[in-house]
CSV table of C-alpha atoms and ligand atoms in Angstrom, one decimal:
chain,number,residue,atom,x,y,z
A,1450,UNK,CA,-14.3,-13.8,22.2
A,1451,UNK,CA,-14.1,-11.0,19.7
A,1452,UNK,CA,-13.0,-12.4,16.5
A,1453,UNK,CA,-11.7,-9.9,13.7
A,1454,UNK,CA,-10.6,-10.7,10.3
A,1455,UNK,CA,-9.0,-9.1,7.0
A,1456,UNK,CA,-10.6,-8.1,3.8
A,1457,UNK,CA,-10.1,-11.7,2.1
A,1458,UNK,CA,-10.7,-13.8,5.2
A,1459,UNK,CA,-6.9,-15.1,5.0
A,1460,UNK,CA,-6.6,-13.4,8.2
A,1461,UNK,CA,-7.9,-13.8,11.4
A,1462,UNK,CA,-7.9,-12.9,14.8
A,1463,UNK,CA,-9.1,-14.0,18.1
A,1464,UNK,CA,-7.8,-10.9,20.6
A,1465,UNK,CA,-8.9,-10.4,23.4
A,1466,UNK,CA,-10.7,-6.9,23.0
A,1467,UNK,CA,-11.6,-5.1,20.3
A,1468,UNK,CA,-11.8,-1.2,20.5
A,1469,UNK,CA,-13.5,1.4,18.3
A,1470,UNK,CA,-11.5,4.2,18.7
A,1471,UNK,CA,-13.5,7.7,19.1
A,1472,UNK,CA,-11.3,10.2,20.0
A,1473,UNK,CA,-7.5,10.8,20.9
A,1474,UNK,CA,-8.1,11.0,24.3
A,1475,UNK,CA,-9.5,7.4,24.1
A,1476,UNK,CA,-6.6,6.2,22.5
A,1477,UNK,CA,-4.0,7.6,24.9
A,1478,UNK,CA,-5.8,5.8,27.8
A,1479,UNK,CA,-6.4,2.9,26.1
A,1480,UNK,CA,-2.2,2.5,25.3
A,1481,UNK,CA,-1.1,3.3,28.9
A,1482,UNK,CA,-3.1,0.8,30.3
A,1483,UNK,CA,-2.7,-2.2,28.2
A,1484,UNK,CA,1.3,-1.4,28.6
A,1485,UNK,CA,0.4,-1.7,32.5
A,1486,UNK,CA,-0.5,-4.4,31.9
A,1487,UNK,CA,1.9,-5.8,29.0
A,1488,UNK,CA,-0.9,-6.3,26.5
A,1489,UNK,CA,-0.4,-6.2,23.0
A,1490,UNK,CA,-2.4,-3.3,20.7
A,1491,UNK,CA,-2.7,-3.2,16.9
A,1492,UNK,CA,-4.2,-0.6,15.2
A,1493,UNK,CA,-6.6,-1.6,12.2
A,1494,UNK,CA,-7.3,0.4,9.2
A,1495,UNK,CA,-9.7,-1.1,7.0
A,1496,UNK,CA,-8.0,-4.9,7.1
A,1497,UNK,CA,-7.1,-4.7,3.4
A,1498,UNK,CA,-3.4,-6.1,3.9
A,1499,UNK,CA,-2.9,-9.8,3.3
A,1500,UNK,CA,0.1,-9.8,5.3
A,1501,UNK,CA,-0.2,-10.6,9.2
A,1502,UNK,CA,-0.1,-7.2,10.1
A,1503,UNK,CA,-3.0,-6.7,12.6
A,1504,UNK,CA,-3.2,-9.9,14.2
A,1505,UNK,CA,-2.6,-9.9,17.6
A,1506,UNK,CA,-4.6,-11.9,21.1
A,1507,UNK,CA,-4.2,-8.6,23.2
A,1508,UNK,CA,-6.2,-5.5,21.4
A,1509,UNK,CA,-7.0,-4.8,17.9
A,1510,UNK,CA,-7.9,-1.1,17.2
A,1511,UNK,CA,-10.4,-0.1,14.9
A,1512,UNK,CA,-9.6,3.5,14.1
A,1513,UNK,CA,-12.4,4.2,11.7
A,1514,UNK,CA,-13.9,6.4,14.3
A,1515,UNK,CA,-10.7,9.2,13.8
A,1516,UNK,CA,-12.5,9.9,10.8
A,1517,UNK,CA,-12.3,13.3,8.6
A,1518,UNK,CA,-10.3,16.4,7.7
A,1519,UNK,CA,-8.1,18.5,10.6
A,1520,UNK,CA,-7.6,21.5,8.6
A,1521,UNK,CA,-6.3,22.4,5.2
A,1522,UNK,CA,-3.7,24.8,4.1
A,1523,UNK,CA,-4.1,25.4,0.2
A,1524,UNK,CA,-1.2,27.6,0.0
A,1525,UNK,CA,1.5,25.7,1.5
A,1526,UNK,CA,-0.7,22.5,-0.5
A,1527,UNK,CA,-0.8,20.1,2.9
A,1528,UNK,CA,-4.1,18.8,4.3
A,1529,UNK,CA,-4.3,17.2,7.6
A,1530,UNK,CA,-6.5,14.3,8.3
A,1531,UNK,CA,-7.5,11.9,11.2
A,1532,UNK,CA,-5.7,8.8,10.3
A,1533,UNK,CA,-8.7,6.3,10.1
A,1534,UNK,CA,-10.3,8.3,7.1
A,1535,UNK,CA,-10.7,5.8,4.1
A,1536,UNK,CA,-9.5,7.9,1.2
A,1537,UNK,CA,-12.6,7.7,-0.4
A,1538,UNK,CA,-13.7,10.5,2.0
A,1539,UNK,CA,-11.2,12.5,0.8
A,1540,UNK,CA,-11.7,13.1,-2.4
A,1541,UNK,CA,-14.7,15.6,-1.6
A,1542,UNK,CA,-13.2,17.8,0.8
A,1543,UNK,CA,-10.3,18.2,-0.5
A,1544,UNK,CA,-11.9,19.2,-4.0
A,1545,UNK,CA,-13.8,21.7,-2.7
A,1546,UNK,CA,-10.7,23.3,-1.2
A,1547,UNK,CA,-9.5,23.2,-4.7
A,1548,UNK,CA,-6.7,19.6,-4.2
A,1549,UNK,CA,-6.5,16.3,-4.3
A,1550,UNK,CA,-4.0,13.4,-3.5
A,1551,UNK,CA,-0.6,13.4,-5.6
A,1552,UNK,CA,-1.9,9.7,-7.0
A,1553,UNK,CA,-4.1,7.1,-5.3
A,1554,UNK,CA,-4.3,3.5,-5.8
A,1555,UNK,CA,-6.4,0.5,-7.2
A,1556,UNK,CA,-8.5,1.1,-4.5
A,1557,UNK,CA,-9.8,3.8,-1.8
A,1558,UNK,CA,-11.7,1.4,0.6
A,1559,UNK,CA,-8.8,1.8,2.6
A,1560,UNK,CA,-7.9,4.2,6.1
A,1561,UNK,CA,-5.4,6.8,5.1
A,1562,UNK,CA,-3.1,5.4,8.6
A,1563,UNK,CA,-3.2,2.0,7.1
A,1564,UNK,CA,-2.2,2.7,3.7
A,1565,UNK,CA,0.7,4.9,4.7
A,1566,UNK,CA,1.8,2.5,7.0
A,1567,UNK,CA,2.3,-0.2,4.1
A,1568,UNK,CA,3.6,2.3,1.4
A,1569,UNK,CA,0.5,2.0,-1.1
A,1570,UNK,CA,1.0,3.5,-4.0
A,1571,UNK,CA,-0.6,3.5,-7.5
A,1572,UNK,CA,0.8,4.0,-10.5
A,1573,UNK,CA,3.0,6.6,-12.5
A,1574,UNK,CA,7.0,7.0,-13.1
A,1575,UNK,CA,7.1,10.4,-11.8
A,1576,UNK,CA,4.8,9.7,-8.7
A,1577,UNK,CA,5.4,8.4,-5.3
A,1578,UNK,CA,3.4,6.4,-3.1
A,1579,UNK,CA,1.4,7.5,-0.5
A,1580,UNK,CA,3.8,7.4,2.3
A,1581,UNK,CA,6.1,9.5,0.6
A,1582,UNK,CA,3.2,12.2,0.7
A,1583,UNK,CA,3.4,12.1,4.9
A,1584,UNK,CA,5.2,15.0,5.8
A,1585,UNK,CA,3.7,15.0,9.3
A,1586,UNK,CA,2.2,12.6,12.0
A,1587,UNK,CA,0.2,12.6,15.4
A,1588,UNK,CA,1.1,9.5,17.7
A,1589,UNK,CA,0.2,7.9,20.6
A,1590,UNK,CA,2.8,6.2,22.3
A,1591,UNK,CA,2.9,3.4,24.6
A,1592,UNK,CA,3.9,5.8,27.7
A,1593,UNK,CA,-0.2,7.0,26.3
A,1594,UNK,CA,2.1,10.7,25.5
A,1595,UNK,CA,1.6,12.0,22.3
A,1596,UNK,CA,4.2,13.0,19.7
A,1597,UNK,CA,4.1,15.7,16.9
A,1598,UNK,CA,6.6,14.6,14.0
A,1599,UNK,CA,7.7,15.9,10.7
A,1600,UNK,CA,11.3,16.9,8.7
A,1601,UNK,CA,11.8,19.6,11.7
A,1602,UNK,CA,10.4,18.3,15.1
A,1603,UNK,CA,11.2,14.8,15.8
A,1604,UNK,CA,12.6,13.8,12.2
A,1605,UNK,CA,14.0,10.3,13.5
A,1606,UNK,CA,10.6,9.3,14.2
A,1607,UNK,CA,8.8,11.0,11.5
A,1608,UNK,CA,11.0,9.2,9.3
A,1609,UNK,CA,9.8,6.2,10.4
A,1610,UNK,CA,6.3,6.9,10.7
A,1611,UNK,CA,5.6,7.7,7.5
A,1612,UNK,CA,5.9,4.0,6.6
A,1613,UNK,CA,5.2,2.5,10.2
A,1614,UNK,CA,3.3,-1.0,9.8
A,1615,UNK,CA,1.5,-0.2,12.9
A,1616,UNK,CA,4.8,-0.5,15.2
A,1617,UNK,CA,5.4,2.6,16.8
A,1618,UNK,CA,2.2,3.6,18.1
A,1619,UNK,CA,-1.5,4.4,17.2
A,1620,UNK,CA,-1.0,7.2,14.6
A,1621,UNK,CA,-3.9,9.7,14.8
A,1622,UNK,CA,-3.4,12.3,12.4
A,1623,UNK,CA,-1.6,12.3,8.9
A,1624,UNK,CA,-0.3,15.4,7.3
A,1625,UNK,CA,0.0,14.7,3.7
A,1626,UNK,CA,1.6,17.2,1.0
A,1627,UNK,CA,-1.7,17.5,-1.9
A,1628,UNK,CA,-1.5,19.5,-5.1
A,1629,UNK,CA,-4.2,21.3,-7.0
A,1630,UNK,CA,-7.4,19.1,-8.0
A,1631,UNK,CA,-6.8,17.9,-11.2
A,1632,UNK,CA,-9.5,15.9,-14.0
A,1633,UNK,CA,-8.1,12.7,-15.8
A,1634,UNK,CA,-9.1,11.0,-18.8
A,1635,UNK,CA,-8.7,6.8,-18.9
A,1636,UNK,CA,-7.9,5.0,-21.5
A,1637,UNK,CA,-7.6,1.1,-22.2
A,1638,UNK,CA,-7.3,-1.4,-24.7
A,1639,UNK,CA,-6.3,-4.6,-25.4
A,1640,UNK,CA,-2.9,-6.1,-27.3
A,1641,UNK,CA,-0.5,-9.2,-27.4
A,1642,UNK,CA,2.1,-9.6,-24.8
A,1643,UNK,CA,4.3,-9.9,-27.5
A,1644,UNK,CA,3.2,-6.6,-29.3
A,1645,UNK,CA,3.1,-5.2,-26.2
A,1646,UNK,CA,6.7,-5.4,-25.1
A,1647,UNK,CA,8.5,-3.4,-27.0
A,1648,UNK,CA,6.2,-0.5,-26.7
A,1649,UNK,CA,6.7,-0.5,-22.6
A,1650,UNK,CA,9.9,2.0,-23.0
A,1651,UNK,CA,7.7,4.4,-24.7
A,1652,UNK,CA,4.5,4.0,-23.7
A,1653,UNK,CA,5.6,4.3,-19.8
A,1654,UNK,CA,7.5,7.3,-19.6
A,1655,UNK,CA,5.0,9.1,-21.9
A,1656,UNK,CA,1.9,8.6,-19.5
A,1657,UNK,CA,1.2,10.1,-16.3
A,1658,UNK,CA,-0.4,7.1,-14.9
A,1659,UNK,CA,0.5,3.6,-17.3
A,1660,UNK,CA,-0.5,0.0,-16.0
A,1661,UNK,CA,-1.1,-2.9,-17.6
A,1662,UNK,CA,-2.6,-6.8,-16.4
A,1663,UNK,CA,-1.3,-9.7,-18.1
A,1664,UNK,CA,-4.3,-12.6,-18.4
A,1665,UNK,CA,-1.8,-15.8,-18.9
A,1666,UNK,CA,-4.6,-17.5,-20.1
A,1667,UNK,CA,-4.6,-15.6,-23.8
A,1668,UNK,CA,-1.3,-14.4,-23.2
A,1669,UNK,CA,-2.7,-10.6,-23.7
A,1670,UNK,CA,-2.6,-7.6,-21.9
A,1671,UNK,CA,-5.3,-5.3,-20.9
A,1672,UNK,CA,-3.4,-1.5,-20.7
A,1673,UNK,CA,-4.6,1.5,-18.7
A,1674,UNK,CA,-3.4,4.9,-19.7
A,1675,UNK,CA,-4.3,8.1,-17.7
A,1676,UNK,CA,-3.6,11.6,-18.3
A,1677,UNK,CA,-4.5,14.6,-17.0
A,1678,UNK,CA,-7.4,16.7,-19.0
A,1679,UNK,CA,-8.7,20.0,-19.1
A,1680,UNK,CA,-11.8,18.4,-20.5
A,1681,UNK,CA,-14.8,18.4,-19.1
A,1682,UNK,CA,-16.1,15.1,-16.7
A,1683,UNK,CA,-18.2,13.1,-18.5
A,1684,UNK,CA,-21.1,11.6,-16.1
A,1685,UNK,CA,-22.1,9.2,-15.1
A,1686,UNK,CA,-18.6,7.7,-14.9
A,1687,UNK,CA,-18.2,5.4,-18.1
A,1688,UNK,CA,-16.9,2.1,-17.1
A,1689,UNK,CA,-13.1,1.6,-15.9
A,1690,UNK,CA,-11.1,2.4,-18.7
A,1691,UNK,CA,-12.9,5.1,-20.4
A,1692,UNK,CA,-13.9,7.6,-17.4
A,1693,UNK,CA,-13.3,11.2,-17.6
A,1694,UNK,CA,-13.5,12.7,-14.1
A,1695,UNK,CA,-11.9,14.7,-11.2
A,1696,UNK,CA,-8.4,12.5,-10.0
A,1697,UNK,CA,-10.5,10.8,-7.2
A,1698,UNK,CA,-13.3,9.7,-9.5
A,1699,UNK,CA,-10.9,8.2,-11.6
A,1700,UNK,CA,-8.4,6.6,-9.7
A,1701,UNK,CA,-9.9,4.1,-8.1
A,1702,UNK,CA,-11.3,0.8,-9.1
A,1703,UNK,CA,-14.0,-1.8,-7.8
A,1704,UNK,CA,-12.2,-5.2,-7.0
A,1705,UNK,CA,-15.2,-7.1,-6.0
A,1706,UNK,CA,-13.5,-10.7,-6.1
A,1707,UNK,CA,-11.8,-12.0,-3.0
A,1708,UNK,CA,-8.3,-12.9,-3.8
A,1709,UNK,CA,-4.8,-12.5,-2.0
A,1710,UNK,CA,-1.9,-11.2,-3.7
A,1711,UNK,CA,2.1,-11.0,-3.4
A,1712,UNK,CA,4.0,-8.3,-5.0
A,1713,UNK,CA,7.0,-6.7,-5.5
A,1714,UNK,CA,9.0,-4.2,-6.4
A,1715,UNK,CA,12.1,-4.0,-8.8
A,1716,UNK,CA,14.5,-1.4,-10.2
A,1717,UNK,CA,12.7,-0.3,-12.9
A,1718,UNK,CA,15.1,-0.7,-15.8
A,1719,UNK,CA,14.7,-4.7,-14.7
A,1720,UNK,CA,11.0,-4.7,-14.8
A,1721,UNK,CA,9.6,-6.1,-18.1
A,1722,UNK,CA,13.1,-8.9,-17.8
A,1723,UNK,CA,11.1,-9.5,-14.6
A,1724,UNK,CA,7.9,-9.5,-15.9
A,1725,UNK,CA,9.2,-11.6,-18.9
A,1726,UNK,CA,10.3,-14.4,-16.4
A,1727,UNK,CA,7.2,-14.5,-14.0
A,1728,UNK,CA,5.1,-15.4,-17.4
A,1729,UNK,CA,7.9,-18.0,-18.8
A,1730,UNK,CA,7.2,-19.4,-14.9
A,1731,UNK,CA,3.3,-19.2,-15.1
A,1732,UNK,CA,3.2,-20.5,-18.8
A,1733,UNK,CA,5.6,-23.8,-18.0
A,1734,UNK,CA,4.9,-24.6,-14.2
A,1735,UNK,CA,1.2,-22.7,-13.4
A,1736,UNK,CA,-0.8,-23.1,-16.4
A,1737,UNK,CA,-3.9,-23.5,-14.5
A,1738,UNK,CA,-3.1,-19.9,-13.2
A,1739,UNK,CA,-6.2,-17.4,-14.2
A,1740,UNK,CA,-5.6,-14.5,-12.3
A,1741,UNK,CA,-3.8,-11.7,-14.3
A,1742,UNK,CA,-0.3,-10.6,-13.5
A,1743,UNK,CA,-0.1,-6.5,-12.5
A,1744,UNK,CA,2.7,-4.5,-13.8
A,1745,UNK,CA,2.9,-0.7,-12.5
A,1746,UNK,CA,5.8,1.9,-11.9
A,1747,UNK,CA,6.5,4.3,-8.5
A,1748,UNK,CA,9.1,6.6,-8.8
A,1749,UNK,CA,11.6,6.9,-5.9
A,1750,UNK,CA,11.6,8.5,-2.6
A,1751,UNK,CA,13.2,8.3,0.7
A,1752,UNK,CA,11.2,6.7,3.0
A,1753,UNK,CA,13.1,4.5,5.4
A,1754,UNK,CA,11.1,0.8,4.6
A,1755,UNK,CA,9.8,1.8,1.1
A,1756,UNK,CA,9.8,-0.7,-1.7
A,1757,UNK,CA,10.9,2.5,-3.9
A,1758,UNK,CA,13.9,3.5,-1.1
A,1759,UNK,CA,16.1,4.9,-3.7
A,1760,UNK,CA,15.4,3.3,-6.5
A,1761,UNK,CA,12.6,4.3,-9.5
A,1762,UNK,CA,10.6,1.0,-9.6
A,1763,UNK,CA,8.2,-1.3,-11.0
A,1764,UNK,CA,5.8,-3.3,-9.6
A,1765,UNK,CA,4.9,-6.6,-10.0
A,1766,UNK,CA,1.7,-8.2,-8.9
A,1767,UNK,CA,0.3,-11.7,-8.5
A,1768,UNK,CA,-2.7,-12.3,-7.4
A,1769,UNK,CA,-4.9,-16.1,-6.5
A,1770,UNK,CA,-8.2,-16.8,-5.7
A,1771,UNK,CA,-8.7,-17.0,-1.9
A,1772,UNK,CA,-10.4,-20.2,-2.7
A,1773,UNK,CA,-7.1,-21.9,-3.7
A,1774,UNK,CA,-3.8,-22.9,-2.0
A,1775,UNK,CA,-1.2,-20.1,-3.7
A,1776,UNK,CA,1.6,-20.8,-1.8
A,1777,UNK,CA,3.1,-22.8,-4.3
A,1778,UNK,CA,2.7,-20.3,-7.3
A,1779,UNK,CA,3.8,-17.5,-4.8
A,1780,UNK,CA,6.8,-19.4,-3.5
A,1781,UNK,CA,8.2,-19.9,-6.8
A,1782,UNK,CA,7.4,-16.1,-8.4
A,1783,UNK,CA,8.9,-15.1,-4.8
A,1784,UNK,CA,11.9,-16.7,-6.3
A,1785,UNK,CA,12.2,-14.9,-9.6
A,1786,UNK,CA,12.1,-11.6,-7.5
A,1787,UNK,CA,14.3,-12.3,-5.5
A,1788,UNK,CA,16.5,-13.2,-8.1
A,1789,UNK,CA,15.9,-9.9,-9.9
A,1790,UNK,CA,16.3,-7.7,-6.6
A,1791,UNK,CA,13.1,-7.3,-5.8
A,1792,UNK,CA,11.7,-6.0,-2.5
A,1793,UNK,CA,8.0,-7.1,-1.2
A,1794,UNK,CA,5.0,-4.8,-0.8
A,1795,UNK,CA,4.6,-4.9,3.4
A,1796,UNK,CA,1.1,-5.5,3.0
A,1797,UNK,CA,0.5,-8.2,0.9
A,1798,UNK,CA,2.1,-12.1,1.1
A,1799,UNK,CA,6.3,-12.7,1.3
A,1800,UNK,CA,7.8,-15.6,3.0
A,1801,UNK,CA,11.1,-13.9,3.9
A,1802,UNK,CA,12.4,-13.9,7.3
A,1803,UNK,CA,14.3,-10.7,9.0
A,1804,UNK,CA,17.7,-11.3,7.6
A,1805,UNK,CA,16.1,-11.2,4.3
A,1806,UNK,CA,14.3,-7.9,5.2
A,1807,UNK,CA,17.2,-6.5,6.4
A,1808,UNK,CA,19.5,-7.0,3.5
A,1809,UNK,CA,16.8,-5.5,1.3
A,1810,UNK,CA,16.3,-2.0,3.2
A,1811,UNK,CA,19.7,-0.2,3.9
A,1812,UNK,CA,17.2,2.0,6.6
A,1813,UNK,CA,16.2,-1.4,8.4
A,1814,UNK,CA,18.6,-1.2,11.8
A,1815,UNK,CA,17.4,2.8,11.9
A,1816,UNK,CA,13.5,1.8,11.6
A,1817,UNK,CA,13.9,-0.9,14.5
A,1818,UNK,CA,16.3,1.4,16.6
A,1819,UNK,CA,13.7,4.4,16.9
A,1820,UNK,CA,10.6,2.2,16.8
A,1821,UNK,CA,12.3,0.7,20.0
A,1822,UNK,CA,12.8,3.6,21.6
A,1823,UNK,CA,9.6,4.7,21.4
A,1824,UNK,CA,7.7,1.2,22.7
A,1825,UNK,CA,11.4,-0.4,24.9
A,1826,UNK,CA,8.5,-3.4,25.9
A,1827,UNK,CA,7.0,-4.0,22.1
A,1828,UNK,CA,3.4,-3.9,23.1
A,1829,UNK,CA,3.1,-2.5,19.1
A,1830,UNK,CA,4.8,-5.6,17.9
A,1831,UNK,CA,2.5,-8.6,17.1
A,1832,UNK,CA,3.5,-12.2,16.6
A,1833,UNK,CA,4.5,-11.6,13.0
A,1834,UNK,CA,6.7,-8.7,13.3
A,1835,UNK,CA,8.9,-10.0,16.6
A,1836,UNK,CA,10.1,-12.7,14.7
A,1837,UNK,CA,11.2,-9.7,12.0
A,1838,UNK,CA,12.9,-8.1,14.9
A,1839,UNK,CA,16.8,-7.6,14.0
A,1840,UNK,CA,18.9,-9.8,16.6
B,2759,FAD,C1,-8.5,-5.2,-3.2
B,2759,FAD,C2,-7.2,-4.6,-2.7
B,2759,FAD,C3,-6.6,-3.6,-3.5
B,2759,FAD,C4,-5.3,-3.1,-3.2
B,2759,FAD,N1,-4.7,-2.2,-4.0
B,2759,FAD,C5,-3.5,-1.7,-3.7
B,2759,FAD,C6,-2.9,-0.7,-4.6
B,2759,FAD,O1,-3.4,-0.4,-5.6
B,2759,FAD,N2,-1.6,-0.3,-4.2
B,2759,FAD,C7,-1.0,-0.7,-3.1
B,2759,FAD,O2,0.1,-0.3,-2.8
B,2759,FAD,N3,-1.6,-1.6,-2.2
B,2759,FAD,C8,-2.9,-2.0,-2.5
B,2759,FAD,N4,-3.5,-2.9,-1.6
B,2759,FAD,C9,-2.9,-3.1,-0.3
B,2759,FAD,C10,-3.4,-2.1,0.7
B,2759,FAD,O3,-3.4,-0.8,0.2
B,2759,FAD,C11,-2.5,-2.2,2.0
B,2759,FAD,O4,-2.4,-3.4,2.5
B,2759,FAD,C12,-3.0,-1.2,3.0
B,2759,FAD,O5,-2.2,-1.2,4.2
B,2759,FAD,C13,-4.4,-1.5,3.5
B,2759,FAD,O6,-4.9,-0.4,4.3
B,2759,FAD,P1,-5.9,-0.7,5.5
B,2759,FAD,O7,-6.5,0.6,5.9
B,2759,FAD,O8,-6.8,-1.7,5.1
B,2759,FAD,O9,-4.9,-1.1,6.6
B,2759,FAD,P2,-4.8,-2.4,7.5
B,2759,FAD,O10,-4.6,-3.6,6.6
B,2759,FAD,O11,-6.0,-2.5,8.4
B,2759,FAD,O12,-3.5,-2.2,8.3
B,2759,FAD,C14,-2.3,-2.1,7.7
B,2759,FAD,C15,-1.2,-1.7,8.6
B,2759,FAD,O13,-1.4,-0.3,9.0
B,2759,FAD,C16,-1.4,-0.2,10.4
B,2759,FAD,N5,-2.4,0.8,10.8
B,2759,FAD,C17,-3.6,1.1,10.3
B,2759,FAD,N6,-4.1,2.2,10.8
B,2759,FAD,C18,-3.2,2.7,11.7
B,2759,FAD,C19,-3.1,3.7,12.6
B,2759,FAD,N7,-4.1,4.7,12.7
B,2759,FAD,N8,-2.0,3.9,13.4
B,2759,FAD,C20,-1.0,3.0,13.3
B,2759,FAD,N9,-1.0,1.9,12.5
B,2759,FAD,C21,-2.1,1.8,11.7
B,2759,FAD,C22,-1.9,-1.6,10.9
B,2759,FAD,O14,-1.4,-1.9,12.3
B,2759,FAD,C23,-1.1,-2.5,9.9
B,2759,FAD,O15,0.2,-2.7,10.3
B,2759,FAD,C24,-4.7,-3.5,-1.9
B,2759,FAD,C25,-5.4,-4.4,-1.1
B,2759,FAD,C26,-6.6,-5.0,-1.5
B,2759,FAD,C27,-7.2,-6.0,-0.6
């Protein structure tokens, strides 16, 4: 049997076929026959979400084959891409159209379809994540039809495609709103927690891109400042935290060591008090805990399941190695969020249930409503999402 599994291992999968998508066409025939048939299909992206997301015994999709850019329009600043392109392909295509992604994340090993379908982001108060960047998508449904979405044709589903966790269909193309290419310079150093703190309502606002990781075993914090630059790029790439560089040479990071992580998102006036609890937790209950806490900002946007909905946020991440039980360091920092209003990221580790879900995202009954339009027998709902399913 075909086995498939996620980035750290955490998750795996015994289904019963797995495809490596190579066209649209493909993809359409593929869909209409396993919902013949009442199969299950789950698109994969680069298996970088911790969360059970791809699992499924009927047929997981690799979609690294619908690979590369449609077309490009540098006027109206939107590039169109086949969704299985990890966005570290992008960077070079779109640069020598003269653009580049808004913002990008920790990482690019990622597919494009898959980090817009959990809401990825990166870091920076005035920048969104990368769903809110979808202002189109290509579909195939389960009928094996294909649908054309954005804010004009089909806004219901576009809406809820732009953050989709693989539940309406296989998406095949992504068009994503890009700006001109633009050179960063990094910048990092070291501090107390304690010194630290009071600088946060400063030092965030003033930077286009601010993060910081808190290491509870010194109590320190290792800060990341990045700002645009009209100097020149500086190569080779120093080491993270000093490079000078075009946006996609800068923004993302190597994260060699297998881990799985939780995080979640808070209103952002609330995130240091957050922050602030999480250590007091770590210091009195975890402190065997080695893993560094990550603390980011995403501003608001409108996209029906987003961790930002309507709300400029910070993020909070806690990360374990995948060679140790976390669930009881998780369960009790899932806790503090929750307490502080926090929201999960879809594709990392929660432990909430539906009605949970549902209380968090005002947009939750619409999402489910049109996603069940589109697929009536849920052949794009795996084991973990049905028991999410409202009612
Ligand atoms: C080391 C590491 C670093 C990370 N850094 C960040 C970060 O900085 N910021 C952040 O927000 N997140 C981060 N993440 C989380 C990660 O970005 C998300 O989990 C993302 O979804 C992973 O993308 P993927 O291509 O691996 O998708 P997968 O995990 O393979 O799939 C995710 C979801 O997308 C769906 N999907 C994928 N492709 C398609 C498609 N073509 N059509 C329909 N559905 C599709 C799947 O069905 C699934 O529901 C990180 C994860 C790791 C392991």
């Amino acid at each position: 049997m075909p086995n498939w599994s996620n980035w750290s291992g955490r998750q795996q999968a015994t289904p019963e076929a797995l495809h490596f998508l190579r066209s649209e066409a493909d993809a359409q025939a593929l869909v209409a026959k396993a919902a013949q048939s009442g199969i299950g299909v789950r698109a994969a992206g680069s298996g970088h979400s911790h969360a059970p997301l791809v699992p499924d015994d009927g047929v997981i999709v690799d979609t690294t084959g619908l690979a590369g850019v449609v077309s490009i329009n540098g006027e109206a600043r939107r590039a169109r891409v086949w969704a299985g392109t990890k966005i570290y392909a992008l960077g070079r295509p779109l640069h020598d159209a003269g653009l580049a992604l808004q913002n990008q994340g920790d990482i690019d090993r990622q597919a494009i379809g898959g980090a817009c379908a959990t809401g990825t982001h990166g870091t920076g108060i005035k920048l969104q994540s990368l769903s809110a960047a979808v202002t189109g998508a290509r579909i195939v449904l389960a009928s094996g039809d294909i649908v054309e979405c954005n804010a004009e044709n089909e806004s219901q589903i576009w809406q809820a495609a732009r953050l989709n966790l693989g539940a309406l269909g296989i998406v095949t193309q992504l068009e994503l709103r890009v700006r001109q290419a633009y050179r960063l310079q990094e910048q990092s150093w070291t501090a107390g927690f304690e010194e630290l703190l009071p600088q946060l309502p400063d030092l965030t606002p003033a930077t286009r891109h601010f993060e910081f990781f808190w290491y509870p075993n010194n109590d320190t914090a290792v800060i990341k400042t990045i700002e645009e630059t009209s100097a020149e790029a500086s190569y080779p790439l120093a080491e993270e935290g000093g490079r000078i560089g075009w946006s996609y040479e800068v923004l993302p990071n190597h994260r060699p060591h297998l881990h799985t992580e939780m995080e979640y998102s808070v209103a952002a006036d609330r995130g240091a008090d957050c922050l602030g609890e999480i250590r007091r937790l770590v210091q009195s209950e975890f402190p065997e805990v080695r893993w560094p806490v990550e603390y980011r900002t995403v501003a608001a946007d409108d996209v029906w399941l987003s961790s930002a909905y309507q709300r400029p946020t910070v993020t909070i991440s806690i990360h374990q190695d995948i060679r140790e039980d976390e669930t009881p360091y998780f369960r009790e920092c899932e806790r503090v969020f929750l307490a502080f209003g926090g929201r999960p990221h879809w594709g990392k580790v929660n432990y909430l249930d539906g009605n949970q879900l549902a209380a968090m995202h005002p947009r939750w009954q619409d999402w489910w409503t049109v996603r069940d339009q589109l697929d009536p027998k849920g052949i794009f709902v795996n084991a973990y999402l049905r028991q999410l399913r409202p009612g």
